[in-house]
Short mmCIF file of C-alpha atoms in Angstrom, two decimals:
data_model
loop_
_atom_site.label_atom_id
_atom_site.label_comp_id
_atom_site.label_asym_id
_atom_site.label_seq_id
_atom_site.Cartn_x
_atom_site.Cartn_y
_atom_site.Cartn_z
CA MET A 1 50.70 7.77 -11.32
CA ALA A 2 48.78 4.75 -12.68
CA TYR A 3 51.73 3.35 -14.41
CA ILE A 4 53.46 3.48 -11.16
CA MET A 5 50.45 1.80 -9.39
CA ASP A 6 49.92 -0.97 -12.15
CA THR A 7 52.51 -3.48 -11.04
CA ASN A 8 52.00 -6.24 -13.36
CA GLU A 9 53.00 -6.33 -16.90
CA GLU A 10 49.54 -6.88 -18.39
CA GLU A 11 48.28 -3.56 -16.80
CA ARG A 12 51.31 -1.88 -18.15
CA VAL A 13 51.13 -3.09 -21.62
CA LYS A 14 47.43 -2.37 -21.71
CA GLY A 15 47.86 0.92 -20.08
CA LYS A 16 44.83 0.16 -18.02
CA THR A 17 44.65 -0.60 -14.01
CA VAL A 18 42.93 -4.13 -13.64
CA GLU A 19 43.64 -4.97 -9.86
CA VAL A 20 42.86 -2.65 -6.88
CA GLY A 21 46.58 -1.28 -6.44
CA ARG A 22 47.67 -0.34 -2.74
CA ALA A 23 50.20 2.15 -1.67
CA GLN A 24 50.92 4.36 1.45
CA PHE A 25 51.85 7.93 1.71
CA GLU A 26 51.93 10.50 4.44
CA THR A 27 51.28 14.26 4.70
CA GLU A 28 52.04 16.05 7.91
CA THR A 29 49.08 15.22 9.63
CA THR A 30 47.59 12.16 8.21
CA ARG A 31 48.41 8.67 6.84
CA PHE A 32 46.94 7.45 3.66
CA THR A 33 46.43 4.28 1.83
CA ILE A 34 45.69 4.60 -1.83
CA LEU A 35 43.38 2.17 -3.38
CA ASP A 36 43.99 2.58 -7.05
CA ALA A 37 40.76 1.25 -8.42
CA PRO A 38 40.38 0.39 -12.12
CA GLY A 39 38.53 2.94 -14.32
CA HIS A 40 37.75 0.63 -17.25
CA LYS A 41 34.39 -1.03 -17.53
CA SER A 42 35.45 -4.58 -17.66
CA TYR A 43 37.16 -4.32 -14.26
CA VAL A 44 34.05 -2.60 -12.28
CA PRO A 45 33.76 -5.41 -9.82
CA ASN A 46 37.41 -4.94 -9.02
CA MET A 47 36.64 -1.09 -8.78
CA ILE A 48 33.75 -2.11 -6.20
CA SER A 49 36.13 -3.92 -3.97
CA GLY A 50 38.51 -1.00 -3.93
CA ALA A 51 35.83 1.73 -3.40
CA SER A 52 34.10 -0.33 -0.56
CA GLN A 53 37.32 0.11 1.38
CA ALA A 54 37.53 3.86 0.87
CA ASP A 55 36.74 6.85 2.88
CA ILE A 56 37.44 9.57 0.45
CA GLY A 57 37.13 9.29 -3.27
CA VAL A 58 39.37 10.85 -5.53
CA LEU A 59 37.79 10.97 -9.10
CA VAL A 60 40.41 11.96 -11.55
CA ILE A 61 38.73 13.45 -14.68
CA SER A 62 40.86 14.21 -17.92
CA ALA A 63 40.58 18.15 -19.17
CA ARG A 64 42.07 16.92 -22.60
CA LYS A 65 39.50 17.87 -25.24
CA GLY A 66 37.31 14.78 -26.12
CA GLU A 67 38.54 12.76 -23.24
CA PHE A 68 36.19 14.25 -20.44
CA GLU A 69 33.44 13.97 -22.95
CA THR A 70 33.83 10.13 -23.61
CA GLY A 71 33.84 9.48 -19.84
CA TYR A 72 30.84 11.39 -19.05
CA GLU A 73 28.35 10.74 -21.84
CA ARG A 74 25.80 8.22 -21.15
CA GLY A 75 27.26 4.68 -20.61
CA GLY A 76 30.72 6.49 -19.70
CA GLN A 77 32.56 5.32 -16.93
CA THR A 78 32.85 8.42 -15.05
CA ARG A 79 28.91 8.27 -14.53
CA GLU A 80 28.83 4.48 -13.26
CA HIS A 81 31.88 5.21 -10.84
CA VAL A 82 30.18 8.03 -9.16
CA GLN A 83 27.03 6.27 -8.76
CA LEU A 84 29.10 3.27 -7.33
CA ALA A 85 31.04 5.37 -5.09
CA LYS A 86 28.17 7.05 -3.28
CA THR A 87 26.45 3.61 -2.89
CA LEU A 88 29.48 1.98 -1.57
CA GLY A 89 29.97 4.62 1.17
CA VAL A 90 32.36 7.15 -0.09
CA SER A 91 30.71 10.11 1.28
CA LYS A 92 33.53 12.49 0.56
CA LEU A 93 34.64 13.47 -3.01
CA LEU A 94 37.55 15.31 -4.73
CA VAL A 95 37.20 15.87 -8.36
CA VAL A 96 40.70 16.23 -9.52
CA VAL A 97 40.65 17.78 -13.39
CA ASN A 98 43.89 16.23 -14.46
CA LYS A 99 46.31 17.04 -17.60
CA MET A 100 45.62 20.76 -17.28
CA ASP A 101 48.98 21.12 -18.91
CA ASP A 102 48.05 19.32 -22.22
CA HIS A 103 48.33 21.52 -25.12
CA THR A 104 44.53 21.20 -25.75
CA VAL A 105 43.94 22.61 -22.14
CA ASN A 106 47.02 24.99 -21.39
CA TRP A 107 45.55 25.52 -17.84
CA SER A 108 42.30 27.17 -19.42
CA LYS A 109 40.10 28.31 -16.81
CA GLU A 110 37.08 28.13 -19.43
CA ARG A 111 37.77 24.41 -19.85
CA TYR A 112 37.93 23.83 -15.94
CA ASP A 113 34.91 25.83 -15.42
CA GLU A 114 32.98 23.79 -18.29
CA ILE A 115 33.91 20.56 -16.63
CA GLU A 116 32.89 21.62 -13.38
CA SER A 117 29.49 23.04 -14.49
CA LYS A 118 28.93 19.72 -16.29
CA MET A 119 29.75 17.66 -13.31
CA VAL A 120 27.83 19.48 -10.59
CA PRO A 121 24.10 18.62 -11.46
CA PHE A 122 25.27 14.93 -12.14
CA LEU A 123 26.91 14.56 -8.65
CA ARG A 124 23.96 16.24 -7.33
CA SER A 125 21.62 13.58 -8.78
CA SER A 126 24.06 11.09 -7.60
CA GLY A 127 23.27 11.98 -4.12
CA TYR A 128 26.20 14.12 -3.25
CA ASN A 129 25.76 17.44 -1.31
CA VAL A 130 28.00 19.44 -3.68
CA LYS A 131 28.68 22.44 -1.32
CA LYS A 132 29.68 20.09 1.58
CA ASP A 133 31.01 16.94 0.26
CA VAL A 134 32.51 17.51 -2.97
CA GLN A 135 35.60 19.58 -3.98
CA PHE A 136 37.02 20.19 -7.26
CA LEU A 137 40.60 21.26 -8.16
CA PRO A 138 43.02 21.50 -11.19
CA ILE A 139 46.48 19.22 -11.46
CA SER A 140 48.67 17.94 -13.79
CA GLY A 141 49.68 14.22 -12.52
CA LEU A 142 52.38 13.85 -15.02
CA VAL A 143 54.36 17.05 -14.02
CA GLY A 144 53.14 16.82 -10.33
CA THR A 145 51.58 20.53 -10.51
CA ASN A 146 49.25 21.46 -7.68
CA MET A 147 49.74 17.98 -5.86
CA LYS A 148 52.21 18.63 -3.02
CA THR A 149 52.61 22.34 -3.35
CA ARG A 150 50.35 24.91 -4.74
CA VAL A 151 50.43 25.83 -8.41
CA ASP A 152 52.71 28.63 -9.37
CA LYS A 153 50.63 31.98 -10.28
CA ASN A 154 52.86 32.10 -13.49
CA ILE A 155 51.37 28.96 -14.51
CA CYS A 156 47.75 29.10 -13.44
CA PRO A 157 46.74 32.67 -12.02
CA TRP A 158 43.20 31.95 -11.43
CA TRP A 159 43.64 29.36 -8.90
CA ASN A 160 43.54 30.40 -5.36
CA GLY A 161 42.40 26.89 -3.83
CA PRO A 162 44.25 24.33 -2.15
CA CYS A 163 46.90 21.65 -3.63
CA LEU A 164 45.65 18.04 -3.60
CA PHE A 165 47.67 17.09 -0.25
CA GLU A 166 45.89 20.04 1.57
CA ALA A 167 42.71 19.18 0.31
CA LEU A 168 43.25 15.52 1.53
CA ASP A 169 44.23 16.74 4.63
CA SER A 170 41.21 18.95 5.54
CA VAL A 171 38.65 16.33 4.61
CA GLU A 172 36.69 15.14 7.52
CA ILE A 173 36.16 11.39 7.32
CA PRO A 174 33.51 9.51 9.14
CA VAL A 175 33.64 8.29 12.67
CA ARG A 176 33.90 4.57 13.37
CA ASP A 177 33.51 3.28 17.01
CA PRO A 178 36.81 1.59 18.36
CA LYS A 179 34.79 0.29 21.37
CA GLY A 180 32.01 -1.35 18.94
CA PRO A 181 32.01 -5.03 18.10
CA TYR A 182 34.81 -6.04 15.85
CA ARG A 183 34.19 -6.41 12.20
CA MET A 184 36.78 -6.76 9.46
CA PRO A 185 35.69 -8.10 5.98
CA VAL A 186 38.36 -10.23 4.26
CA ILE A 187 39.44 -9.12 1.12
CA ASP A 188 42.20 -11.62 0.57
CA LYS A 189 44.05 -14.31 2.37
CA PHE A 190 47.30 -16.28 1.95
CA LYS A 191 49.65 -18.56 3.86
CA ASP A 192 52.67 -17.12 5.62
CA MET A 193 53.47 -18.80 8.92
CA GLY A 194 49.88 -19.48 9.50
CA THR A 195 46.87 -18.03 7.93
CA VAL A 196 46.90 -14.44 7.00
CA VAL A 197 43.84 -12.31 5.98
CA MET A 198 43.72 -8.81 4.90
CA GLY A 199 40.89 -6.14 5.21
CA LYS A 200 39.84 -2.93 6.47
CA VAL A 201 38.55 -2.74 10.12
CA GLU A 202 34.84 -1.43 9.93
CA SER A 203 34.26 -1.42 13.90
CA GLY A 204 35.92 -2.35 16.95
CA SER A 205 39.50 -2.85 17.79
CA ILE A 206 42.03 -5.72 17.58
CA CYS A 207 44.95 -6.86 19.77
CA GLU A 208 47.41 -9.48 19.46
CA GLY A 209 46.09 -12.50 21.38
CA ASP A 210 42.40 -11.66 20.91
CA SER A 211 39.85 -14.56 20.25
CA LEU A 212 37.78 -13.80 17.36
CA LEU A 213 35.34 -15.75 15.27
CA VAL A 214 35.52 -16.15 11.31
CA MET A 215 31.78 -15.78 10.08
CA PRO A 216 29.70 -17.41 8.49
CA ASN A 217 31.72 -20.41 9.58
CA LYS A 218 31.71 -19.57 13.26
CA ALA A 219 35.18 -20.84 13.36
CA PRO A 220 37.05 -19.73 16.62
CA VAL A 221 40.38 -18.16 15.76
CA LYS A 222 43.40 -16.45 17.81
CA VAL A 223 45.15 -13.53 16.54
CA LEU A 224 48.81 -14.05 16.45
CA ALA A 225 50.03 -10.85 15.08
CA VAL A 226 48.62 -7.80 13.51
CA TYR A 227 50.32 -5.83 10.63
CA CYS A 228 49.34 -2.22 9.64
CA ASP A 229 51.25 -1.38 6.16
CA GLU A 230 54.46 -3.42 6.83
CA ASP A 231 54.75 -2.71 10.47
CA LYS A 232 53.70 -5.23 13.32
CA VAL A 233 51.45 -3.41 15.78
CA ARG A 234 50.19 -4.73 19.04
CA ARG A 235 46.58 -3.10 18.59
CA ALA A 236 44.70 -1.36 15.78
CA GLY A 237 41.44 0.69 15.54
CA PRO A 238 38.86 1.16 12.98
CA GLY A 239 39.74 2.49 9.47
CA GLU A 240 43.06 0.75 9.34
CA ASN A 241 43.82 -1.48 6.43
CA LEU A 242 45.24 -4.67 8.20
CA ARG A 243 47.09 -8.01 7.80
CA VAL A 244 46.12 -10.42 10.70
CA ARG A 245 47.77 -13.73 11.19
CA LEU A 246 45.42 -16.19 12.79
CA SER A 247 45.56 -19.77 14.24
CA GLY A 248 42.94 -22.19 14.37
CA ILE A 249 41.77 -22.33 10.90
CA GLU A 250 43.39 -23.20 7.32
CA GLU A 251 43.74 -20.46 4.74
CA GLU A 252 41.62 -22.64 2.23
CA ASP A 253 38.55 -22.64 4.82
CA ILE A 254 38.57 -18.62 4.30
CA SER A 255 36.93 -16.90 1.38
CA SER A 256 36.95 -13.23 0.40
CA GLY A 257 33.42 -11.88 1.79
CA PHE A 258 34.13 -13.75 5.42
CA VAL A 259 34.12 -11.50 8.41
CA LEU A 260 36.45 -11.38 11.26
CA SER A 261 34.21 -10.76 14.07
CA SER A 262 34.14 -10.43 17.82
CA VAL A 263 32.78 -13.57 19.60
CA VAL A 264 30.21 -11.53 21.93
CA LYS A 265 28.37 -10.11 19.17
CA PRO A 266 29.21 -11.91 15.93
CA ILE A 267 28.05 -10.52 12.67
CA PRO A 268 24.88 -11.97 11.21
CA ALA A 269 25.01 -14.89 8.67
CA VAL A 270 21.69 -14.80 6.47
CA THR A 271 20.62 -16.40 3.02
CA GLU A 272 17.86 -13.77 2.75
CA PHE A 273 17.23 -10.18 3.56
CA THR A 274 14.99 -7.19 2.92
CA ALA A 275 16.77 -4.03 1.16
CA GLN A 276 15.52 -0.80 -0.28
CA LEU A 277 16.76 -0.51 -3.89
CA GLN A 278 17.16 2.18 -6.46
CA ILE A 279 17.06 0.86 -10.13
CA LEU A 280 19.58 2.84 -12.08
CA GLU A 281 19.42 1.11 -15.61
CA LEU A 282 18.15 -2.36 -16.53
CA LEU A 283 19.40 -4.01 -19.70
CA GLU A 284 17.25 -3.34 -22.68
CA ASN A 285 14.06 -4.61 -22.41
CA ALA A 286 14.46 -6.25 -18.97
CA ILE A 287 11.56 -5.76 -16.39
CA PHE A 288 12.53 -5.85 -12.79
CA THR A 289 10.19 -8.23 -10.91
CA ALA A 290 10.06 -11.30 -8.58
CA GLY A 291 12.33 -13.86 -10.08
CA TYR A 292 14.98 -11.28 -11.39
CA LYS A 293 18.66 -12.72 -11.05
CA ALA A 294 21.76 -10.57 -10.55
CA VAL A 295 25.21 -10.43 -8.86
CA LEU A 296 25.20 -8.97 -5.17
CA HIS A 297 28.10 -6.85 -4.41
CA ILE A 298 28.23 -6.08 -0.50
CA HIS A 299 31.42 -5.12 1.14
CA SER A 300 33.92 -7.97 -0.06
CA VAL A 301 30.95 -10.42 -0.75
CA VAL A 302 30.37 -11.34 -4.51
CA GLU A 303 27.39 -13.73 -4.64
CA GLU A 304 24.64 -14.42 -7.00
CA CYS A 305 21.31 -13.62 -5.95
CA GLU A 306 17.52 -13.50 -6.82
CA ILE A 307 14.68 -11.17 -5.97
CA VAL A 308 11.96 -13.16 -4.35
CA GLU A 309 9.26 -10.56 -3.73
CA LEU A 310 8.68 -6.85 -4.55
CA LEU A 311 7.24 -5.58 -1.09
CA GLN A 312 6.49 -1.87 -1.92
CA GLN A 313 7.28 1.05 -4.14
CA ILE A 314 8.74 4.19 -2.52
CA ASP A 315 7.46 7.64 -4.06
CA PRO A 316 10.53 9.37 -4.93
CA LYS A 317 9.21 12.56 -4.02
CA THR A 318 7.58 12.02 -0.54
CA LYS A 319 9.90 9.19 0.44
CA LYS A 320 6.82 7.27 1.60
CA PRO A 321 5.58 3.80 0.30
CA MET A 322 2.96 3.90 -2.36
CA LYS A 323 -0.39 2.29 -1.51
CA LYS A 324 -0.75 -0.06 -4.78
CA LYS A 325 0.51 -3.35 -4.69
CA VAL A 326 3.81 -3.58 -6.86
CA LEU A 327 4.52 -6.40 -9.43
CA PHE A 328 7.38 -4.83 -11.47
CA VAL A 329 9.41 -1.63 -11.64
CA LYS A 330 11.28 0.27 -14.35
CA ASN A 331 14.41 2.57 -14.39
CA GLY A 332 14.69 4.93 -11.59
CA ALA A 333 12.20 3.39 -9.51
CA VAL A 334 12.78 3.11 -5.69
CA VAL A 335 11.41 -0.31 -4.41
CA VAL A 336 11.75 -2.47 -0.99
CA CYS A 337 12.18 -6.17 -1.91
CA ARG A 338 13.32 -9.64 -0.26
CA ILE A 339 16.57 -11.02 -1.84
CA GLN A 340 17.86 -14.21 -1.51
CA VAL A 341 21.35 -15.86 -1.96
CA ASN A 342 22.45 -19.47 -2.12
CA SER A 343 24.93 -19.60 0.48
CA LEU A 344 25.25 -17.73 3.76
CA ILE A 345 26.60 -14.05 3.58
CA CYS A 346 27.50 -11.81 6.52
CA ILE A 347 25.87 -8.49 6.38
CA GLU A 348 24.41 -5.87 8.75
CA LYS A 349 21.64 -3.29 8.55
CA PHE A 350 22.31 -0.12 7.07
CA SER A 351 21.09 1.68 9.87
CA ASP A 352 23.87 -0.19 12.37
CA PHE A 353 26.52 -0.28 10.09
CA PRO A 354 26.41 1.48 6.73
CA GLN A 355 29.65 -0.01 5.34
CA LEU A 356 28.29 -3.52 5.82
CA GLY A 357 24.82 -2.75 4.71
CA ARG A 358 25.25 -1.09 1.58
CA PHE A 359 25.33 -2.86 -2.01
CA THR A 360 25.11 -2.89 -5.71
CA LEU A 361 23.43 -5.38 -7.97
CA ARG A 362 25.27 -6.08 -11.35
CA THR A 363 24.22 -8.13 -14.45
CA GLU A 364 26.12 -8.72 -17.63
CA GLY A 365 28.87 -6.47 -16.56
CA LYS A 366 26.57 -3.67 -15.90
CA THR A 367 25.41 -1.97 -12.45
CA ILE A 368 21.68 -2.12 -12.60
CA ALA A 369 20.79 -1.06 -9.02
CA VAL A 370 22.23 0.22 -5.68
CA GLY A 371 20.68 -0.24 -2.39
CA LYS A 372 20.97 -0.69 1.22
CA VAL A 373 19.87 -3.36 3.80
CA THR A 374 16.96 -2.48 5.78
CA ASP A 375 16.12 -5.58 7.66
CA LEU A 376 17.52 -9.36 8.67
CA PRO A 377 15.49 -12.38 9.22
CA SER A 378 14.84 -12.48 13.17
CA ARG A 379 16.55 -16.01 13.18
CA SER A 380 19.92 -15.12 11.32
CA SER A 381 22.47 -17.52 12.38
CA ALA A 382 24.76 -15.09 14.25
#
C-alpha cells in the first residue's frame, strides 16, 4: 500500500514515505480521503501536517517478530505517533496489526494478543479512551486479507470482528459546524488559471462567488471555483479536503499556515498567546523555563517560538493550578505559559475550535511538548 502511495522515486528507493500522500476511496456509505503520513522519524513534521487534517487515525503496526518491538520501545516511532495523533485531534484510532501472514506470525492469536496487551496501557497513557475510541484488528496489507471483506475462517479461525472497511464505516467522526464562521487552513498553493489553495474545511461552508479573507494578511479574495477531489462543486461544507481557486491575490502572497476565513468573523492573528502544555520529553539536560526556544506546529503553521513566561504549574492529579510560583519544569509536567512567535499566525482558542487550537513543540527533530491554546490577547488583529 505504501509503495503505491509513495509517488516519487526517492520514496520508493528508500522504502520510506516522505511526503503526505493523498488518495480517495469509497465504501458503500462513506467517501474517504487517505492521508498517508510518513512513519520515519526524520519526516515527523510532514506526519504532523498529515495528521492535523485527519479525523480517524489508522495506526499500522507490524506483527513480524522484532518489528513491533523496534517501533514500540522508548524512542521508537510508534510511541511518538500515538502521542502526536492524540494532540493533533485524531480522536478515533484503528490499530491495524499488519503482516499477520508473515511466516514468523502465521495468524497467531498469541502474537496478536501480545501486541494488543502492550499497546493498550500505552494508548491509555496517551489520553485515548480504549473502550470507546480505539479498535484493534488483524490484516495482511500485502495480500489484502481482512481489508475489504472479512478474513476467511480457514485462515484465521479466532477473528470474529469486522474487516478494515467495516470498521472505518462504523467510526463516528467529530461534528463540525456547517453554519459556523469559515475556516480553511492552507496546506499548499499553486498557480493554475489564478491562485489555487488547498486545505481542509474546519468550520463553515464555501460557495462559488463567496467573498472571503486570506488571514493574517487580511487580503480580500473572491472564490472563482471549488474542487472536491477532482470534481468541481458549487458548494462544500466542513470536513472536506478542497482546492479553491481565488482571485484578488497572487500565489506568492500566500504561505502554508495562512487561513481562508469569513469576512464577518475572521480568524484572530496573533504574535503571542497563552497555552497549557504537557512536557513529554526534553532533550538531555534541558530545562523548560522562560527563554526556551522551539518550533511550533499548529494546524498547517510551522513557526519558531519562544516561551516568554511560565504562569502556573497544574497538578496532574487534581487538574488544578499549584500555589507555588513556577520557574522551570521537567518531563511530564503540565504548565500554563505565554508563547511568542516572530510573525503573525492564525490560531483559535482550543475551547472554540479544537482543530485550530492544539499544537506540538519540537526541537532538534523531537517532539518535546503538546499543548492547547487557552487564551488570546484581547487586541489580536482580527
